[in-house]
Short mmCIF file of C-alpha atoms and ligand atoms in Angstrom, two decimals:
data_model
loop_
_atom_site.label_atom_id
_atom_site.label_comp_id
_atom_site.label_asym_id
_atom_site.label_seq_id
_atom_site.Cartn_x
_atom_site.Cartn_y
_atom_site.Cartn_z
CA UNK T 16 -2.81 5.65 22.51
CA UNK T 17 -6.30 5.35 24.51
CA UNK T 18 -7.19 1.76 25.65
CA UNK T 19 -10.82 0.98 25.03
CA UNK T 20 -12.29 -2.02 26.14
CA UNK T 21 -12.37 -5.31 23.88
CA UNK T 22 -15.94 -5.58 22.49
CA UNK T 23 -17.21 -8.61 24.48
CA UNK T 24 -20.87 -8.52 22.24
CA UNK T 25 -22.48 -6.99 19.46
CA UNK T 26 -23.45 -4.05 21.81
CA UNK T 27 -19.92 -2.96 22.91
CA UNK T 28 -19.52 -2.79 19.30
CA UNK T 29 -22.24 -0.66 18.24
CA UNK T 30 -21.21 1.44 21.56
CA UNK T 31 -17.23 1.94 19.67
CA UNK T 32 -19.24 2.76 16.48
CA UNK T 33 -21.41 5.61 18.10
CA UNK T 34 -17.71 6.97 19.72
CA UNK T 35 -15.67 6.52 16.76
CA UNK T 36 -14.41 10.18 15.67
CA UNK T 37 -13.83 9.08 12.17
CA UNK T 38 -17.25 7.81 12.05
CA UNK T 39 -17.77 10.84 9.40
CA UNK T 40 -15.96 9.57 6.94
CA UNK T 41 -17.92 6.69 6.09
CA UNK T 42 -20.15 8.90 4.05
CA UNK T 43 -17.23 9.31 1.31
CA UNK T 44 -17.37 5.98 0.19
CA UNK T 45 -19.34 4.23 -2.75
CA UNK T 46 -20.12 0.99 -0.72
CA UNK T 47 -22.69 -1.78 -2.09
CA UNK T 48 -25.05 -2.64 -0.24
CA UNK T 49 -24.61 -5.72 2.01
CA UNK T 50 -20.95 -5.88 1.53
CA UNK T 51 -18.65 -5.86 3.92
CA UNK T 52 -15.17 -4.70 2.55
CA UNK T 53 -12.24 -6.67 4.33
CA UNK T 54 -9.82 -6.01 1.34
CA UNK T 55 -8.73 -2.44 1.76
CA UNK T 56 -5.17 -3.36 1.17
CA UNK T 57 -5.71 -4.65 -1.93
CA UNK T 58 -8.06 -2.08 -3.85
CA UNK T 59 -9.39 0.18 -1.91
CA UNK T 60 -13.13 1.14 -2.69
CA UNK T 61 -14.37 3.80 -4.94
CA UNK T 62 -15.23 7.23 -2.73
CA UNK T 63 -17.66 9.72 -3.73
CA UNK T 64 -15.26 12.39 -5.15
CA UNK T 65 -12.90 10.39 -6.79
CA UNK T 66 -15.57 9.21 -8.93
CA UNK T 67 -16.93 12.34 -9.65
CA UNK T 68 -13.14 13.51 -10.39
CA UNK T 69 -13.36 10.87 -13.45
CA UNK T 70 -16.82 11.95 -14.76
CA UNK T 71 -15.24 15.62 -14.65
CA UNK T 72 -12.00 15.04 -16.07
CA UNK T 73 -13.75 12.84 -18.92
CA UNK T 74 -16.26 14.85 -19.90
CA UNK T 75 -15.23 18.09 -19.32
CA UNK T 76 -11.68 18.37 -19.27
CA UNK T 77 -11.47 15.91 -22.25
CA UNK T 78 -14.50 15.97 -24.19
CA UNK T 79 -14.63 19.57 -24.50
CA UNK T 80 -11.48 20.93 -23.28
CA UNK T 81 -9.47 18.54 -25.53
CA UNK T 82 -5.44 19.27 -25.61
CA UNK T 83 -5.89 22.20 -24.54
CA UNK T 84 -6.59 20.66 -20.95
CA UNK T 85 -2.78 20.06 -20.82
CA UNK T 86 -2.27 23.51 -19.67
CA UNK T 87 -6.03 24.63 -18.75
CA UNK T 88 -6.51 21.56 -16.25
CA UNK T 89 -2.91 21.28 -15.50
CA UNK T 90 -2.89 17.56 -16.20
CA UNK T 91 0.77 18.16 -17.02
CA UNK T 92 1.99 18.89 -13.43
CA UNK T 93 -0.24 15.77 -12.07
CA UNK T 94 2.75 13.98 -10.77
CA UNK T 95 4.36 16.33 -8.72
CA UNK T 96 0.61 17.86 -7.46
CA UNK T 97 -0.94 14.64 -6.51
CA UNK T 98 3.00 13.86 -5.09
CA UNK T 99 2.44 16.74 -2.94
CA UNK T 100 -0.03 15.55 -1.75
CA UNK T 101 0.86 11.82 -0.63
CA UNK T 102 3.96 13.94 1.00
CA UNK T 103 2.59 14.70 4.22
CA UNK T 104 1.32 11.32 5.10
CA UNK T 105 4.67 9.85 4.61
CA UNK T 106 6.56 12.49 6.51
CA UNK T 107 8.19 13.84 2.91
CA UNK T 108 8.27 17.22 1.83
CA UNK T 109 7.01 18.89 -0.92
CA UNK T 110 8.65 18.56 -4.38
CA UNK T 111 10.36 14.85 -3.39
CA UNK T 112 7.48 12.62 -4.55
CA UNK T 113 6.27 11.97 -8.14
CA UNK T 114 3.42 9.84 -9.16
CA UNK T 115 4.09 7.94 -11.92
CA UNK T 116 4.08 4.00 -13.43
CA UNK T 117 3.81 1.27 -10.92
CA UNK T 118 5.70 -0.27 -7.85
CA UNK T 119 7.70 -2.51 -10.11
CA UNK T 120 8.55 0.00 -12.68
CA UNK T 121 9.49 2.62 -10.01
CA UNK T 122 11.64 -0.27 -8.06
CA UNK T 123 13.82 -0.45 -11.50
CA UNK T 124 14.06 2.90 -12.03
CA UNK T 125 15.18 3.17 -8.01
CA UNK T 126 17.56 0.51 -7.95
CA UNK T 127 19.01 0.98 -11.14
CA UNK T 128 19.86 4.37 -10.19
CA UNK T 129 21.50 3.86 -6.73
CA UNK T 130 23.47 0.51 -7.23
CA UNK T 131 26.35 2.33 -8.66
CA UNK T 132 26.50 4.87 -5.95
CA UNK T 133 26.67 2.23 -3.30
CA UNK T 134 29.53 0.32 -1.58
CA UNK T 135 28.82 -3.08 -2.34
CA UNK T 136 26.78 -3.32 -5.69
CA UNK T 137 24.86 -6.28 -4.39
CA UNK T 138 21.27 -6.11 -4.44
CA UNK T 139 19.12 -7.53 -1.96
CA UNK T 140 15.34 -8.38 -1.21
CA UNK T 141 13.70 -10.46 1.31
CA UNK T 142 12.56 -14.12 0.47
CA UNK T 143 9.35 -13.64 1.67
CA UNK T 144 9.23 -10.20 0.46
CA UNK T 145 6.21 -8.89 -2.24
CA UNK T 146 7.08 -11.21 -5.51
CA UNK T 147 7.42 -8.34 -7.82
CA UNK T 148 10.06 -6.66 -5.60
CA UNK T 149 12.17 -9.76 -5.93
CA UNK T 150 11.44 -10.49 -9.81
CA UNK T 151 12.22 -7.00 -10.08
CA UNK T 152 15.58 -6.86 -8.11
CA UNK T 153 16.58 -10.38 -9.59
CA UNK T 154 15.54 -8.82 -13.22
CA UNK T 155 17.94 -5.90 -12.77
CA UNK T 156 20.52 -7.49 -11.09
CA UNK T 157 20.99 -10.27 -14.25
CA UNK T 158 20.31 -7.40 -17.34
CA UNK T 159 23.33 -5.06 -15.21
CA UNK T 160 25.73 -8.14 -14.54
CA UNK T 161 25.60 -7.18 -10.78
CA UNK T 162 24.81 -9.68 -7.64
CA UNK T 163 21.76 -10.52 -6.57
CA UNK T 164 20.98 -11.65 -2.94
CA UNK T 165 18.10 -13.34 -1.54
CA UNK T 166 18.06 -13.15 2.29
CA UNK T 167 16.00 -14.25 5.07
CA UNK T 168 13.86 -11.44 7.15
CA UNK T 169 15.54 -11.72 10.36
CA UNK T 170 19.16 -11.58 8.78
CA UNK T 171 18.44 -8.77 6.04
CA UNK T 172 19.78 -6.25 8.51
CA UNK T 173 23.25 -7.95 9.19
CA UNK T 174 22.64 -8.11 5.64
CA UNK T 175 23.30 -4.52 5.18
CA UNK T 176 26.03 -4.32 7.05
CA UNK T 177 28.48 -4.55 4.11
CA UNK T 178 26.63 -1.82 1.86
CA UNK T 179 24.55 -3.23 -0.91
CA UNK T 180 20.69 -2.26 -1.66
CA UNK T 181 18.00 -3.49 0.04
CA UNK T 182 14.41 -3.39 -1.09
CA UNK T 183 12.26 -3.90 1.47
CA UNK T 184 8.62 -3.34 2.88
CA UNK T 185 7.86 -1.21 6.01
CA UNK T 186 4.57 -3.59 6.35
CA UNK T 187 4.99 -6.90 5.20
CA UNK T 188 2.12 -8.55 2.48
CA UNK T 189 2.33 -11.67 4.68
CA UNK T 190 1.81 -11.15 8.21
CA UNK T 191 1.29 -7.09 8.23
CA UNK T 192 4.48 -6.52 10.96
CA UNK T 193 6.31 -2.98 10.90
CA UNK T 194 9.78 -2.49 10.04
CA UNK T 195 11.93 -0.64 12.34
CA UNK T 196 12.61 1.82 9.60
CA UNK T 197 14.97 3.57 12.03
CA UNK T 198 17.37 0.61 12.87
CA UNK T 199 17.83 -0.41 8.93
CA UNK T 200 18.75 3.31 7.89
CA UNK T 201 20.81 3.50 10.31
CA UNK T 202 22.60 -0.01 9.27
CA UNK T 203 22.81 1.50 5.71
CA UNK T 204 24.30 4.88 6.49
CA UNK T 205 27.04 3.47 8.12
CA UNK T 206 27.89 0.79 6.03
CA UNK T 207 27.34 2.90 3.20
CA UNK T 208 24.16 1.10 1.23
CA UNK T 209 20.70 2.24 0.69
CA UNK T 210 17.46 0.66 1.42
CA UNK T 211 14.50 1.54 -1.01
CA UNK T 212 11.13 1.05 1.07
CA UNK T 213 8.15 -0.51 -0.26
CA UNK T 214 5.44 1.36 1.43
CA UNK T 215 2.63 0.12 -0.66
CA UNK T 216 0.96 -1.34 2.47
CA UNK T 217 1.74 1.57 4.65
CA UNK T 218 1.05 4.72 2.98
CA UNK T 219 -2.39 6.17 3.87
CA UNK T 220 -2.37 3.24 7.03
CA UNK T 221 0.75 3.49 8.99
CA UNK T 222 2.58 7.10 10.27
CA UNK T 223 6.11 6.46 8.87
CA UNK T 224 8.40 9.73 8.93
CA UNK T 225 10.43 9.17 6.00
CA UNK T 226 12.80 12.39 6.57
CA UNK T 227 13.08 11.69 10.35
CA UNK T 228 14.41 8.30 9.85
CA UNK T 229 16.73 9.23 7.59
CA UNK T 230 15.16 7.53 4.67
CA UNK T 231 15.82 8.47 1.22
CA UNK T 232 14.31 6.45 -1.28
CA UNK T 233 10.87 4.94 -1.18
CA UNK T 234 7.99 3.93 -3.21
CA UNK T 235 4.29 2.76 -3.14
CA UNK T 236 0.86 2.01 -3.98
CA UNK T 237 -2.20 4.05 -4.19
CA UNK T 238 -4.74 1.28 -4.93
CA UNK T 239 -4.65 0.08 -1.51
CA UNK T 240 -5.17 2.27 1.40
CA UNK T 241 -5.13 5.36 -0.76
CA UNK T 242 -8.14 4.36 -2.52
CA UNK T 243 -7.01 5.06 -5.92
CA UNK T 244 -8.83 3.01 -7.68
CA UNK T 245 -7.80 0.16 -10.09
CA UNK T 246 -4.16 0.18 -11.10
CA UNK T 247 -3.95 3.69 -9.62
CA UNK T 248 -0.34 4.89 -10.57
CA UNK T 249 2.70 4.26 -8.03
CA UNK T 250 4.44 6.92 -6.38
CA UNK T 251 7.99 7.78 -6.00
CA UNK T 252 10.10 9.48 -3.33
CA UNK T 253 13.64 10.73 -3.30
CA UNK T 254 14.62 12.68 -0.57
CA UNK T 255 15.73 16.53 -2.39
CA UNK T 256 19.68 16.26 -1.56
CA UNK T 257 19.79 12.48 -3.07
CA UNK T 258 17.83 12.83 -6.53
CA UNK T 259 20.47 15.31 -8.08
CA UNK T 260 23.20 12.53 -7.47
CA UNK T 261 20.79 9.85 -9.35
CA UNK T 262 20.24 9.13 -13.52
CA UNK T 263 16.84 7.65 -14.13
CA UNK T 264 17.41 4.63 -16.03
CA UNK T 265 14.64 5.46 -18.47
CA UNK T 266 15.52 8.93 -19.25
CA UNK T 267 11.88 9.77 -20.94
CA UNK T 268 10.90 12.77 -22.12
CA UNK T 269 8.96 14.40 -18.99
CA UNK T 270 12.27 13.98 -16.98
CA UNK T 271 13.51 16.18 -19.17
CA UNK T 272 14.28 19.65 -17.81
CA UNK T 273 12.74 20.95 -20.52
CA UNK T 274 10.33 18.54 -22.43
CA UNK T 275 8.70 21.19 -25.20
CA UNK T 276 12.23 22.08 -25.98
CA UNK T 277 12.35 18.99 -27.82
CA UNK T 278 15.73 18.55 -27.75
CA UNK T 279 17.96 15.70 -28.62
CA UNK T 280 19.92 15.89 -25.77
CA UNK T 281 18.75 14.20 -22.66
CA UNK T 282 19.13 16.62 -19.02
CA UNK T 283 17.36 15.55 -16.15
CA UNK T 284 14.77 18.15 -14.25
CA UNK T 285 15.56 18.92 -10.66
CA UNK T 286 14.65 16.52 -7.88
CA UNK T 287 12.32 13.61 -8.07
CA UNK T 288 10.73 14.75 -11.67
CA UNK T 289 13.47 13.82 -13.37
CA UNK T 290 11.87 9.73 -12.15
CA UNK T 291 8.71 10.39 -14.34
CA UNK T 292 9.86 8.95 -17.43
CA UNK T 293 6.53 9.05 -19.90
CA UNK T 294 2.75 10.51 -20.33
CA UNK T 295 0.79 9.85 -16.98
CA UNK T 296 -2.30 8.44 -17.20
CA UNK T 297 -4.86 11.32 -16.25
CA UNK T 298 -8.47 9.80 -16.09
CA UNK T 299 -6.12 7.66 -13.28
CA UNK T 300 -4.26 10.43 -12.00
CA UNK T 301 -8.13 12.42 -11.44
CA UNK T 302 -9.24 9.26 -9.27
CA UNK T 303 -6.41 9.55 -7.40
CA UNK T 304 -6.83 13.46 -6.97
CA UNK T 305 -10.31 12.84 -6.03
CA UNK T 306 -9.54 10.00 -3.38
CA UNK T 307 -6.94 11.99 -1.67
CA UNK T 308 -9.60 14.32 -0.64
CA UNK T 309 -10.61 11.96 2.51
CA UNK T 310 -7.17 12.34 3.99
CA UNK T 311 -7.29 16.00 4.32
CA UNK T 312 -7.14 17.37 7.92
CA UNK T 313 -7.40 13.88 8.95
CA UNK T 314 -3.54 11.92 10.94
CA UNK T 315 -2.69 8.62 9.83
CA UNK T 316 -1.38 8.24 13.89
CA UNK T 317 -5.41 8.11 13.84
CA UNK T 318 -6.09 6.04 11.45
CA UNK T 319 -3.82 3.63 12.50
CA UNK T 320 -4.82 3.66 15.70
CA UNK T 321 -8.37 2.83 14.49
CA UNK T 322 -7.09 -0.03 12.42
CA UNK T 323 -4.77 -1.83 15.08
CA UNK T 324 -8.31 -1.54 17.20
CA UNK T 325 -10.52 -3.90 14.06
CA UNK T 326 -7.24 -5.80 14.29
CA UNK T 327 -7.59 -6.49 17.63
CA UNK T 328 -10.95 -7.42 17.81
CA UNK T 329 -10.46 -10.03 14.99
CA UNK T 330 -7.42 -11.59 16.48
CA UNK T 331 -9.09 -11.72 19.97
CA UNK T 332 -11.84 -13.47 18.50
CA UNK T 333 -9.59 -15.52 16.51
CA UNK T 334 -7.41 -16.95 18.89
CA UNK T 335 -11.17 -18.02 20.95
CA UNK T 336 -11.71 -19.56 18.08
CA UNK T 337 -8.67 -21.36 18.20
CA UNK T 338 -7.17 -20.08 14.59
CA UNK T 339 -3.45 -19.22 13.85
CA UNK T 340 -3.27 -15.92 14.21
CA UNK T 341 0.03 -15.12 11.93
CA UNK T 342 -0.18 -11.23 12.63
CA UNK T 343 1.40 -9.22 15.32
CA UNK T 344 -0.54 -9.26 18.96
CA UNK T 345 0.94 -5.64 19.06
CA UNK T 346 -1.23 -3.46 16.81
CA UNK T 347 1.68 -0.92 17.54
CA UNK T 348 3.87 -3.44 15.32
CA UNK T 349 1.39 -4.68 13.05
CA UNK T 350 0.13 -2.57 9.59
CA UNK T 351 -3.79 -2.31 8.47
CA UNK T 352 -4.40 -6.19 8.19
CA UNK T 353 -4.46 -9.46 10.27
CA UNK T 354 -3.48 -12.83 8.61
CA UNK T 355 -5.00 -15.94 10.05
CA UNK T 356 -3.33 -19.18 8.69
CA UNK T 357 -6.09 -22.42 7.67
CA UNK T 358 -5.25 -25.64 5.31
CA UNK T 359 -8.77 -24.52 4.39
CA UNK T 360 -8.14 -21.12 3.52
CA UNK T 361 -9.02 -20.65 0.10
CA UNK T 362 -12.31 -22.11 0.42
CA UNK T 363 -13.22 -20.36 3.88
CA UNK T 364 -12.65 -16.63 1.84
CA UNK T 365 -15.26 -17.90 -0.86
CA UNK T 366 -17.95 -19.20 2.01
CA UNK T 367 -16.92 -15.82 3.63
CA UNK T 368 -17.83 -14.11 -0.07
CA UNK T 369 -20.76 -15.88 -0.37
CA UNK T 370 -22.38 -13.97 2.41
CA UNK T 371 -21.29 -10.63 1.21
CA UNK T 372 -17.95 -10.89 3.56
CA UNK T 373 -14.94 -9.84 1.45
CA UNK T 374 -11.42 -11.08 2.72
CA UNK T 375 -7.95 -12.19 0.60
CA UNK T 376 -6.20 -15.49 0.19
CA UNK T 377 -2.46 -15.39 -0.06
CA UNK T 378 -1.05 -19.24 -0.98
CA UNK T 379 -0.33 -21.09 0.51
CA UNK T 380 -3.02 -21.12 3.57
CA UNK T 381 -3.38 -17.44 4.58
CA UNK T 382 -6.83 -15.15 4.75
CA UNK T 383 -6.24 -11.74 5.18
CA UNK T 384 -8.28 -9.42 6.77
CA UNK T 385 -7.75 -5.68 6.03
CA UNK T 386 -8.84 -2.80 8.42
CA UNK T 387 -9.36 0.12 6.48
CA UNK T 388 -10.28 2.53 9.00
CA UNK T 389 -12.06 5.25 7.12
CA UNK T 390 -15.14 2.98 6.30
CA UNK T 391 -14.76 0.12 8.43
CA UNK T 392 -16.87 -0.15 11.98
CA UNK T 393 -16.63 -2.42 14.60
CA UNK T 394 -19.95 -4.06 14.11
CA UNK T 395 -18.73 -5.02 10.48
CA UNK T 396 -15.64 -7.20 12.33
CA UNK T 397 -18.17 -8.42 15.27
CA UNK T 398 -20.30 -9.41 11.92
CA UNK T 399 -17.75 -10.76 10.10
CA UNK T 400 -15.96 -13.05 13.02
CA UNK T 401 -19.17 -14.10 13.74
CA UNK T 402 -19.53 -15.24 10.42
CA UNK T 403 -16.00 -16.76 10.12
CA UNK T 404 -16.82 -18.87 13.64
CA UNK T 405 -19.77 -20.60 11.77
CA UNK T 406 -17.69 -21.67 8.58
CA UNK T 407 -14.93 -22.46 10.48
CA UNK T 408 -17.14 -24.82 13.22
CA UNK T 409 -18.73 -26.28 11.29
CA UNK T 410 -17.34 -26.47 8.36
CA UNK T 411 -19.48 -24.89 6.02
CA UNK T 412 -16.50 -24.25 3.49
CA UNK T 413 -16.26 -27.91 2.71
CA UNK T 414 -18.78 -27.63 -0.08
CA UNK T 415 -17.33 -28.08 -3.92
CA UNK T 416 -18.23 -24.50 -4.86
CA UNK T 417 -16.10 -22.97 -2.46
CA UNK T 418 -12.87 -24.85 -3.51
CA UNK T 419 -12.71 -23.67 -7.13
CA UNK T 420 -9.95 -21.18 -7.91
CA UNK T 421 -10.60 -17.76 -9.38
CA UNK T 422 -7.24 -16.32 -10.98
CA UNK T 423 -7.32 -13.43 -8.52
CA UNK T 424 -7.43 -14.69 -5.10
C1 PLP L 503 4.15 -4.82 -1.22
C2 PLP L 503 3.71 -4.68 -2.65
N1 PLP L 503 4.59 -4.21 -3.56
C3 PLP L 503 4.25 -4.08 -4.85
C4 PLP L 503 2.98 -4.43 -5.29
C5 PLP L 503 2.63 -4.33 -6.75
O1 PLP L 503 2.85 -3.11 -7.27
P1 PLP L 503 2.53 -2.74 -8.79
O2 PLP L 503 1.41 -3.61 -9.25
O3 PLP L 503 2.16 -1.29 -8.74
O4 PLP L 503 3.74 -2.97 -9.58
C6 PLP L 503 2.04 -4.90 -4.37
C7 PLP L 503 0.69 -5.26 -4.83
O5 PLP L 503 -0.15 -5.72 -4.13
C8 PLP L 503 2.42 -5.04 -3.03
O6 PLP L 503 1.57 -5.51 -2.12
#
């Protein structure tokens, strides 16, 4: 990684912005006007083509292509295609990721199908890991009559040192720090246990190497980083040796080996198919197909390395500022967003909105800043911090407006 210097004014930053090589990519995106888009990892924004994928695939492929599009479009092999796809920037091969369902759905279907292969049928999640991945595990764990094990971040790796599962994020939702993939596969193999990685805030942001660290099961988001758009479908990765050895717990019909056999009798397809249990949902799947298209020839090491730079400049103007910075320093060790902690947090993101400044609250006093690289440019995070020191000083959030809760924070 190149060091460039820390923006110290407005200039420096329009200076990175004219030397940015993914300056290009900008132009994919659908961005309102005015707007500045700090949310990335929560839904990323609409691009050009994926847009265009919807209008195609609605009123072509469906209005006048009708069933037939099953075959004609190849909607039916959207899983494993777009799953090709999403491969590469998870260091996966071909043919061992299928997207289908959501995060929480694919964690059941995951854990569900490894806990008996395990030594040690205990299940295990973080306790300040994603809430669905703990409803999920503690869900499972109660309908199967199996233990369930909440454990603490720093001790889920002794954890694993008597077998079990573990479901855990590479990038945590909270603070954005990186796993050390490497060290809890390694922790599993010997012990005999499996970890199932949430990589919903890593894929298209962070270069994991599934294979290389010996990972086997994993899945994630695309409405984040990915830019899938709303409830974009999940995706699903079993490395090739592993899936023959697993039973999907909901055995639907396009697992089957052969689904337009129609036959009573349930057998599983080869590899990671056999995980896509029912119909995906295409005008989804197209936006997806069409998003993926800014990744192409481009290397998440890049991206990253673009990110960790925003993330820098935010935190350094931060901590001048004073704020709890509850992120990584290290943008090596820290994923595509920055979380400052502020009693007044809630109410700071809504002044923030107010002037066309998008940013997350997590409860209980965390704003999150997201660094989607692809659209992002330093003068939007000089902007924005600039922005943030006014509120913040003097106290412009304090106003009634701002403290009203929306349901989605
Ligand atoms: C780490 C993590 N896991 C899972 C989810 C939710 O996944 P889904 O809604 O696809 O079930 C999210 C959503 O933000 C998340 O951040």
């Amino acid at each position: 990684m190149t060091t460039l210097p820390m923006p110290n004014a407005r200039e420096d930053a329009e200076a990175l912005d004219r030397a940015d090589p993914l300056a290009d990519a900008r132009d994919a995106f659908l961005l309102p006007e005015g707007i500045t888009y700090l949310v990335g990892h929560s839904l990323g924004p609409a691009t050009q083509k994926a847009t265009a994928r919807i209008e195609t695939t609605a009123q072509e492929e469906w209005a006048q292509g009708l069933v037939g599009s099953w075959n004609t479009a190849d909607w039916i092999h959207y899983p494993q295609a777009l799953g090709d796809r999403i491969a590469p920037l998870i260091g996966a091969k071909a043919g061992e990721v299928a997207v289908c369902d959501s995060v929480s759905v694919n964690l059941f279907k995951l854990a569900a199908a490894i806990l008996p292969l395990v030594r040690d049928k205990t299940l295990m999640v973080e306790d300040d890991e994603f809430p669905t991945d703990q409803y999920v595990a503690e869900g499972l764990a109660g309908l199967i009559g199996q233990p369930m094990q909440r454990v603490s971040r720093q001790g889920s790796l002794d954890a694993l040192q008597s077998g079990g599962v573990l479901i855990k994020s590479v990038v945590s939702y909270r603070d954005g720090l990186i796993a050390d993939m490497r060290a809890y596969e390694e922790a599993a193999a010997k012990a005999g246990g499996a970890i199932i990685w949430d990589l919903s805030h890593t894929v298209g942001m962070v270069p994991v190497a599934l294979h290389e660290v010996g990972a086997r099961f994993a899945t994630g988001c695309t409405y984040k980083y990915l830019n899938g758009g709303p409830g974009a479908p999940s995706f699903l990765f079993v490395q090739m040796e592993a899936a023959s050895l697993l039973s999907n717990p909901i055995p639907g019909w396009l697992g089957h080996k052969e689904p337009f056999v129609f036959s009573s009798r349930y057998e599983p397809a080869e590899g990671v198919q056999r995980f896509v249990a029912g119909t995906p949902g295409i005008l989804s799947c197209a936006a997806l197909s069409g998003a993926l298209d800014v990744f192409e020839g481009r290397r998440v090491s890049d991206l990253h390395e673009k990110a960790g730079r925003l993330g820098d400049l935010c935190i350094a103007r931060a901590q001048a500022l004073g704020l709890d910075v509850r992120s990584p320093d290290d943008c090596r060790k820290r994923g595509g967003h920055v979380s400052l902690g502020h009693e007044a947090g809630y109410p700071i993101v809504r002044a923030l909105a107010e002037r066309g400044i998008q940013a997350d609250f997590r409860t209980p006093d965390t704003i999150r800043f997201g660094f989607s690289p692809l659209f992002l440019r330093y003068v939007d995070v000089w902007d924005a911090m600039d922005a943030l020191a006014e509120i913040v000083r003097d106290r412009l959030w304090d106003e009634p407006r701002f403290h009203v809760r929306a349901k989605v924070t």
